[in-house]
Tab-separated table of C-alpha atoms in Angstrom:
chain	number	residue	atom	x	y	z
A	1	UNK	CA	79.059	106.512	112.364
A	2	UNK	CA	79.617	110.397	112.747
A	3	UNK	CA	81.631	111.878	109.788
A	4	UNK	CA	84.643	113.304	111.484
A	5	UNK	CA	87.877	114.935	110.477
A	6	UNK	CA	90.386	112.239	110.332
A	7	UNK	CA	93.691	113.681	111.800
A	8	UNK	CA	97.017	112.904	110.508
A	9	UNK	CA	98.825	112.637	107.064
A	10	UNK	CA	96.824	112.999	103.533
A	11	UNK	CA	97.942	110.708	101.380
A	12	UNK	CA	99.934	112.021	98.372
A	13	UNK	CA	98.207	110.209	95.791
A	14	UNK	CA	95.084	112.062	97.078
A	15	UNK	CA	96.514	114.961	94.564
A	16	UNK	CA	96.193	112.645	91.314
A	17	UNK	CA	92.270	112.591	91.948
A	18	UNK	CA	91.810	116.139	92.791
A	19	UNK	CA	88.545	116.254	91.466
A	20	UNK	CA	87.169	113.701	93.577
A	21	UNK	CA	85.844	115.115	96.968
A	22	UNK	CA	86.768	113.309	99.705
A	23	UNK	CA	85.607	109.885	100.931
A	24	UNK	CA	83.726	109.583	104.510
A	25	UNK	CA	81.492	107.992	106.439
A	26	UNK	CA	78.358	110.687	105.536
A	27	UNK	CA	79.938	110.442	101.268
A	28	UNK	CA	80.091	106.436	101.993
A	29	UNK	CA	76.451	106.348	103.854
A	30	UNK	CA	75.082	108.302	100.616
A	31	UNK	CA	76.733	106.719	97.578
A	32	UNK	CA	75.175	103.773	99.320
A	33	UNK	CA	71.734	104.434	99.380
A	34	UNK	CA	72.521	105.872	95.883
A	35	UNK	CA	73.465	102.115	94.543
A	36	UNK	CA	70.395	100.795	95.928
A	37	UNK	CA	68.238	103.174	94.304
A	38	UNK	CA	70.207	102.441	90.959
A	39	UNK	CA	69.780	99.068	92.128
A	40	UNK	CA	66.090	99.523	92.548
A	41	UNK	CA	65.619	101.150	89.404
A	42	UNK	CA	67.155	98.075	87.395
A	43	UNK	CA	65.363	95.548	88.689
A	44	UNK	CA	61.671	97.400	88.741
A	45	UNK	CA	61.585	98.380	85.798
A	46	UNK	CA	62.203	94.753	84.137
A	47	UNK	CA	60.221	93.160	87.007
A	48	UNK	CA	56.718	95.201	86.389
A	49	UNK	CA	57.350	95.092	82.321
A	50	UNK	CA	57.267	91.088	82.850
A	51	UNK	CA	54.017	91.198	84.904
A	52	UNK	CA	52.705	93.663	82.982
A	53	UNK	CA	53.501	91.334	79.893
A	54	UNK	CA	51.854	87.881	81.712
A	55	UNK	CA	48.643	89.863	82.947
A	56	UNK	CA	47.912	91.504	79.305
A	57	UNK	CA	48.939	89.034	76.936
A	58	UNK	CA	50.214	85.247	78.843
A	59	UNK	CA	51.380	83.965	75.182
A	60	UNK	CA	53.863	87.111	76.127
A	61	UNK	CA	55.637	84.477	79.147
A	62	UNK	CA	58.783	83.699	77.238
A	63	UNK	CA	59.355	87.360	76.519
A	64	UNK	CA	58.364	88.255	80.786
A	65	UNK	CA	60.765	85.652	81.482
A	66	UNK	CA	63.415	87.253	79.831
A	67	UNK	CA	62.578	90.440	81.637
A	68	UNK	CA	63.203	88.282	84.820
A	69	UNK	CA	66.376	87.255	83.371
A	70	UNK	CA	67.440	90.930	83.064
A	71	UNK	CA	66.432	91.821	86.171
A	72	UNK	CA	68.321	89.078	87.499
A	73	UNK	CA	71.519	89.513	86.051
A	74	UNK	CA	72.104	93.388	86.097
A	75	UNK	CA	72.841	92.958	89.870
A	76	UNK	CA	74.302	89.951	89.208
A	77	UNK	CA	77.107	91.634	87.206
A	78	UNK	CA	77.529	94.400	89.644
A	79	UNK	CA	78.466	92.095	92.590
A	80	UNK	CA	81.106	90.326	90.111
A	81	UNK	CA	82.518	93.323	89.698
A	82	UNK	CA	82.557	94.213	93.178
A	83	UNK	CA	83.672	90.414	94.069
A	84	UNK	CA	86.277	90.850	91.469
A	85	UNK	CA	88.475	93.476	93.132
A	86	UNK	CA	89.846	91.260	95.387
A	87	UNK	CA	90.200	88.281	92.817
A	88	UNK	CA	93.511	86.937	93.443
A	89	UNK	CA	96.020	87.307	90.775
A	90	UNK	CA	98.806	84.825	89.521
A	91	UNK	CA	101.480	85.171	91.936
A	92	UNK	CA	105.229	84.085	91.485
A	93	UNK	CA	106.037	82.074	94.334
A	94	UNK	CA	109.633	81.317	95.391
A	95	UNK	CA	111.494	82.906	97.613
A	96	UNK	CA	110.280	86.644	96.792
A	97	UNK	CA	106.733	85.821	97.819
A	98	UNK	CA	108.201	84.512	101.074
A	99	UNK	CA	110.152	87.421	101.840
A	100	UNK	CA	107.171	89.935	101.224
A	101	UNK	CA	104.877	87.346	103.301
A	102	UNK	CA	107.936	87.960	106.363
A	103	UNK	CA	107.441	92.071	106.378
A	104	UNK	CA	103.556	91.670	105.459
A	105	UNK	CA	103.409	89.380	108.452
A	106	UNK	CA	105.132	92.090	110.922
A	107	UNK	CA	102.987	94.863	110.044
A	108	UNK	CA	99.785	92.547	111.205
A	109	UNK	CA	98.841	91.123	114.017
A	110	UNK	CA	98.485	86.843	114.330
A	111	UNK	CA	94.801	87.389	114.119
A	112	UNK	CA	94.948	89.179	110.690
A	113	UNK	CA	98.355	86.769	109.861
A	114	UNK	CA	96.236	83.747	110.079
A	115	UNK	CA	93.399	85.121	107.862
A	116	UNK	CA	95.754	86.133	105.606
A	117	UNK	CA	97.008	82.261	105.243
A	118	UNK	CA	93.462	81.071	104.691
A	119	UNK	CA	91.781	83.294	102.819
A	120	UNK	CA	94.326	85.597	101.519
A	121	UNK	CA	92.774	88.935	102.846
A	122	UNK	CA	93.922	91.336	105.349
A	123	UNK	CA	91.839	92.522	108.197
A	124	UNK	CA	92.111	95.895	109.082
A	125	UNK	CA	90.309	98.130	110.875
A	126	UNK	CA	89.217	101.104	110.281
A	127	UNK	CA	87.559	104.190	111.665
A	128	UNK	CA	84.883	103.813	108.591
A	129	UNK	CA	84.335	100.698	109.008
A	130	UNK	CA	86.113	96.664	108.670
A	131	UNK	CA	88.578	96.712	105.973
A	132	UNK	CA	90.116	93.926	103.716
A	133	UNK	CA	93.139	94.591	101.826
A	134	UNK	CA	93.785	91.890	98.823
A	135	UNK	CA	96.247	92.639	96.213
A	136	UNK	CA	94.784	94.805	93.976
A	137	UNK	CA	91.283	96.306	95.995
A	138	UNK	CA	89.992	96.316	99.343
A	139	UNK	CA	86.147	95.740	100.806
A	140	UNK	CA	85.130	98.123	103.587
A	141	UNK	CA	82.393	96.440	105.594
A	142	UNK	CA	80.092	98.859	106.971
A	143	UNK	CA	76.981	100.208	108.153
A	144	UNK	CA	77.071	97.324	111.000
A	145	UNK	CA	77.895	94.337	109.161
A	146	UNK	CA	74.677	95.493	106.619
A	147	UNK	CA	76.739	96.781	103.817
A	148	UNK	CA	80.462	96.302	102.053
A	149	UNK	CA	81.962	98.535	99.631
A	150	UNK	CA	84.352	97.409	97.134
A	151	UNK	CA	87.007	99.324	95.639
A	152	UNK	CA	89.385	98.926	92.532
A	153	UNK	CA	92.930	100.000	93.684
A	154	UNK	CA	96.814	98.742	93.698
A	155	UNK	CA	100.313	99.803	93.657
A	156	UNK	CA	101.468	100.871	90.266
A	157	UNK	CA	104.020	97.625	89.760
A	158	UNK	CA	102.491	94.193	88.796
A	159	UNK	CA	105.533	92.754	89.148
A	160	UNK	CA	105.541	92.735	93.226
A	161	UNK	CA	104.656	90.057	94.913
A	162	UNK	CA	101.137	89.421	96.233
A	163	UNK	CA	101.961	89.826	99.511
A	164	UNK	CA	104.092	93.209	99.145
A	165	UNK	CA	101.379	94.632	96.755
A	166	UNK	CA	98.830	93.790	99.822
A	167	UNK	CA	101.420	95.282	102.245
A	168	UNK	CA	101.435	98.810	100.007
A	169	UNK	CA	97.896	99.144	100.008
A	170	UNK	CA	97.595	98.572	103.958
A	171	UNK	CA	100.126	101.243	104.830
A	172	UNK	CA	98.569	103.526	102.394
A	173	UNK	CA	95.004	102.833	104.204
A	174	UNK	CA	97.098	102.762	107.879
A	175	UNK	CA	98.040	106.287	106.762
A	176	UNK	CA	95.102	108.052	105.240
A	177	UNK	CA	92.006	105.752	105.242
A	178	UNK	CA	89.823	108.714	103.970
A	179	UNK	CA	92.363	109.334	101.263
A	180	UNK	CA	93.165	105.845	100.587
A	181	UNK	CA	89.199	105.260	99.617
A	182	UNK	CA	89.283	108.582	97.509
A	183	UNK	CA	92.264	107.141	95.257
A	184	UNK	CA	90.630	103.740	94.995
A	185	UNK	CA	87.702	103.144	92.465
A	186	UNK	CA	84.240	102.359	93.815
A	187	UNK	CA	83.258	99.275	92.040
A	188	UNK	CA	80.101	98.070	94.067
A	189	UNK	CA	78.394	99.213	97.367
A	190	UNK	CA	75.472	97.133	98.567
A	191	UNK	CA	75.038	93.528	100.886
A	192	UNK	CA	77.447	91.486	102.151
A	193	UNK	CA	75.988	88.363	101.147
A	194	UNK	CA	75.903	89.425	97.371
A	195	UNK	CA	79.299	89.834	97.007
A	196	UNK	CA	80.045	86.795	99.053
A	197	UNK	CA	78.766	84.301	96.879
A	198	UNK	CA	80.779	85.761	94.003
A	199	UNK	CA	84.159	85.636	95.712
A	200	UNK	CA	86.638	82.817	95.671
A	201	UNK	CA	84.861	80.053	98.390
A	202	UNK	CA	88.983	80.392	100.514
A	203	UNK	CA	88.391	84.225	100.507
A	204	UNK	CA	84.265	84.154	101.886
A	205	UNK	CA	85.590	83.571	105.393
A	206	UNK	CA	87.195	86.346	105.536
A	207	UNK	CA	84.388	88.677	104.418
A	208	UNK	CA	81.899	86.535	107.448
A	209	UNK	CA	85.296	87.516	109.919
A	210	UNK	CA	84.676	91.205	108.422
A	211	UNK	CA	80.489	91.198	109.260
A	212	UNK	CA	80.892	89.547	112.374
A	213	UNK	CA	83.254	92.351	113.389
A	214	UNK	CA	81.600	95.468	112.475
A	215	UNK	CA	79.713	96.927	115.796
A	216	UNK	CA	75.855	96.033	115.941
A	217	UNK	CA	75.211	98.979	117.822
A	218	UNK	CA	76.657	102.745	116.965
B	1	UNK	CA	119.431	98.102	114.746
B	2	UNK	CA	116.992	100.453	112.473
B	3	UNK	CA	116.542	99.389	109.379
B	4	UNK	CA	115.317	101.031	105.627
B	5	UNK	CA	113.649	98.931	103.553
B	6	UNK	CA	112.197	98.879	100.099
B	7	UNK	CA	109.499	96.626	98.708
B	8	UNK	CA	110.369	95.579	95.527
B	9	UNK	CA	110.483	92.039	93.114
B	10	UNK	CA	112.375	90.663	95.262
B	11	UNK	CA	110.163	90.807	98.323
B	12	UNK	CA	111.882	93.616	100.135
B	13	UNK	CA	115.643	94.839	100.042
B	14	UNK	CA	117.453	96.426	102.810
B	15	UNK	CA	119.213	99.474	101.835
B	16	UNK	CA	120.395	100.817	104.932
B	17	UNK	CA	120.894	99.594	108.613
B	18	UNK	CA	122.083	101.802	111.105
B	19	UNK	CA	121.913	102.726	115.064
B	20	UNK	CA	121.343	106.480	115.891
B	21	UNK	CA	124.860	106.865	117.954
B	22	UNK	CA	126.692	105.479	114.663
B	23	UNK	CA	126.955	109.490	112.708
B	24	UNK	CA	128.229	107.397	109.562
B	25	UNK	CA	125.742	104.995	109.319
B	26	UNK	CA	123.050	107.144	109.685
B	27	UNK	CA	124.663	109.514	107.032
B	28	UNK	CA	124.599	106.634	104.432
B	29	UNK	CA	120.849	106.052	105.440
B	30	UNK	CA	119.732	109.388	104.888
B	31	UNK	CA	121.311	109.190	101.394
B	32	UNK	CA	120.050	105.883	100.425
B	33	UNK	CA	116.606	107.414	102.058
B	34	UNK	CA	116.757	110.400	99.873
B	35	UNK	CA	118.023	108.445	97.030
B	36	UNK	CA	114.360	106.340	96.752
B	37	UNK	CA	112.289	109.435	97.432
B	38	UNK	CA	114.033	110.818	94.355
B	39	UNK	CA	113.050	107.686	92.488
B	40	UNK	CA	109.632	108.115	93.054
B	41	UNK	CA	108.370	106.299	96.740
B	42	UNK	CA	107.267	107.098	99.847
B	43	UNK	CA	108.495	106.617	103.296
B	44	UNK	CA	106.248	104.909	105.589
B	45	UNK	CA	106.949	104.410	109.304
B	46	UNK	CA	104.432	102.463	111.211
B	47	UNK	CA	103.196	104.754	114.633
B	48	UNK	CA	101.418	102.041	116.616
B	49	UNK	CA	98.759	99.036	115.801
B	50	UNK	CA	96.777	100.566	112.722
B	51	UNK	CA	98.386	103.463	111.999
B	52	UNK	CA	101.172	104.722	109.801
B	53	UNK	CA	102.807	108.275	108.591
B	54	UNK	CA	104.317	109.024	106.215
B	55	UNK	CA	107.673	110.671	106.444
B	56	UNK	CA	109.735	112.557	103.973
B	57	UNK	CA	112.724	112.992	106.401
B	58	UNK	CA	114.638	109.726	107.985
B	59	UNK	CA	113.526	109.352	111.462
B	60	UNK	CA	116.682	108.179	112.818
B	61	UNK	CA	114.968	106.636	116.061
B	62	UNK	CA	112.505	104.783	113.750
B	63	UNK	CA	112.692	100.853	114.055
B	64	UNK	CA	111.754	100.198	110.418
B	65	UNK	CA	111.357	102.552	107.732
B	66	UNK	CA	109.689	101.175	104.617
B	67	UNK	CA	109.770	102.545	101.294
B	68	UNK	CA	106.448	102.154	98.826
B	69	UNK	CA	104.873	102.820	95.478
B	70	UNK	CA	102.341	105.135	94.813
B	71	UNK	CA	98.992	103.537	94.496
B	72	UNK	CA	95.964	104.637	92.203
B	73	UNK	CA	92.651	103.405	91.633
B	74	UNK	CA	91.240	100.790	88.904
């Protein structure tokens, strides 16, 4: 996907991070390859010390396994974190909840409507790439279907409902979807599949909906 | 019928409702619109499937006209 100047509004909250340069698809395609080095250079590390352990000294096993273990669960943690941006929070039901499902519900289409009922996720997308907007992050699925980004964000009141918290980030990202990813915090970049398996099992439909719409071919 | 909206506990609350022909009604939408912008939110108007501006004047031909929070990272 070409970086290209995004017309339109910049959103005002863009001002609060002005340090931060701005988000697109060229930033996005290189903070990604930038996790999987860090990625890389986790696990290698722990992976050739066990070997290395097994091949000079085999008594040394229990200690190579827990390199193994390390290696293991670094990455581990970071797709938790990523998984954990779209976590859904306790919500307060009644009538409030309904009301912000109502306007939620007109500013989607049935497609994204019925999603929304099953997994609690909003489709949306976006010029860089599938979006899904929970109530206090989104995941941007990207480099066709191979990679999803996960970032931290919300509306500054935890006392909204879910569905109006879900409906301030979406107009924020309808608005300025290069700002909106420079407010929100990166908390993972890398496969799809490892932050499936640490979201929710209702939500994981939603990120397969997500892959299977993201253009095979650029 | 346009209508201003804010999101808030309650789900959402309409503050204004109005027709463009109707001077008075409009006139009490523009306050209550410039009433929340002093209170801190933004104006959103949605411009087609996907897409949304913000505004920081009433559109008076605008269907809906929702008001929101800032938003921030972490």
């Amino acid at each position: 996907m070409a970086a290209e100047p995004l017309t339109g509004s910049v959103l005002p909250e863009v001002a609060d991070v002005y340090w931060r340069p701005r988000v697109d698809a060229d930033r996005l395609r290189r903070t990604g390859r930038l996790w999987t080095l860090t990625t890389f250079a986790h696990v290698v590390p722990f992976l050739a010390a066990g070997a290395a352990l097994v091949a000079l000294q085999p008594i040394a096993a229990p200690v190579a396994l827990v390199c193994l273990a390390h290696a293991w669960i670094i990455p581990e943690l970071y797709a938790q974190r990523g998984a954990n941006v779209v976590r859904p929070k306790p919500r307060a039901g009644g009538r409030a909840e309904q009301t912000a499902l109502g306007l939620l519900g007109d500013l989607v289409d049935h497609r994204s409507r019925e999603l929304h009922a099953r997994t609690g996720l909003i489709l949306e997308p976006g010029r860089l790439g599938q979006w899904l907007v929970g109530e206090a992050g989104a995941l941007l699925v990207t480099d066709r279907g191979r990679r999803v980004v996960c970032w931290c964000v919300h509306v500054r009141d935890p006392d909204l409902p879910s569905a109006d918290r879900i409906a301030h980030l979406l107009l924020a990202l309808r608005a300025d979807e290069q700002g909106f990813a420079t407010v929100a915090n990166l908390a993972f970049s890398g496969a799809p599949w490892r932050v499936r398996r640490r979201m929710p099992r209702a939500m994981r439909p939603a990120l397969d909906e997500a892959v299977r719409s993201q253009p095979r071919v650029t | 019928m346009s209508k201003l909206v804010r999101m808030d506990q309650t789900g959402h609350t309409t503050l204004a409702e109005w027709r463009a022909e109707d001077p008075e009604a409009v006139e009490r939408a523009v306050e209550a619109f410039r009433a929340e912008l002093d209170r801190g939110y933004f104006a959103m108007v949605s411009t087609g499937p996907g897409h949304a501006e913000q505004v920081r004047e009433l559109p008076v031909d605008a269907d809906l006209v929702i008001m929101r929070l800032p938003i921030s990272g972490g």
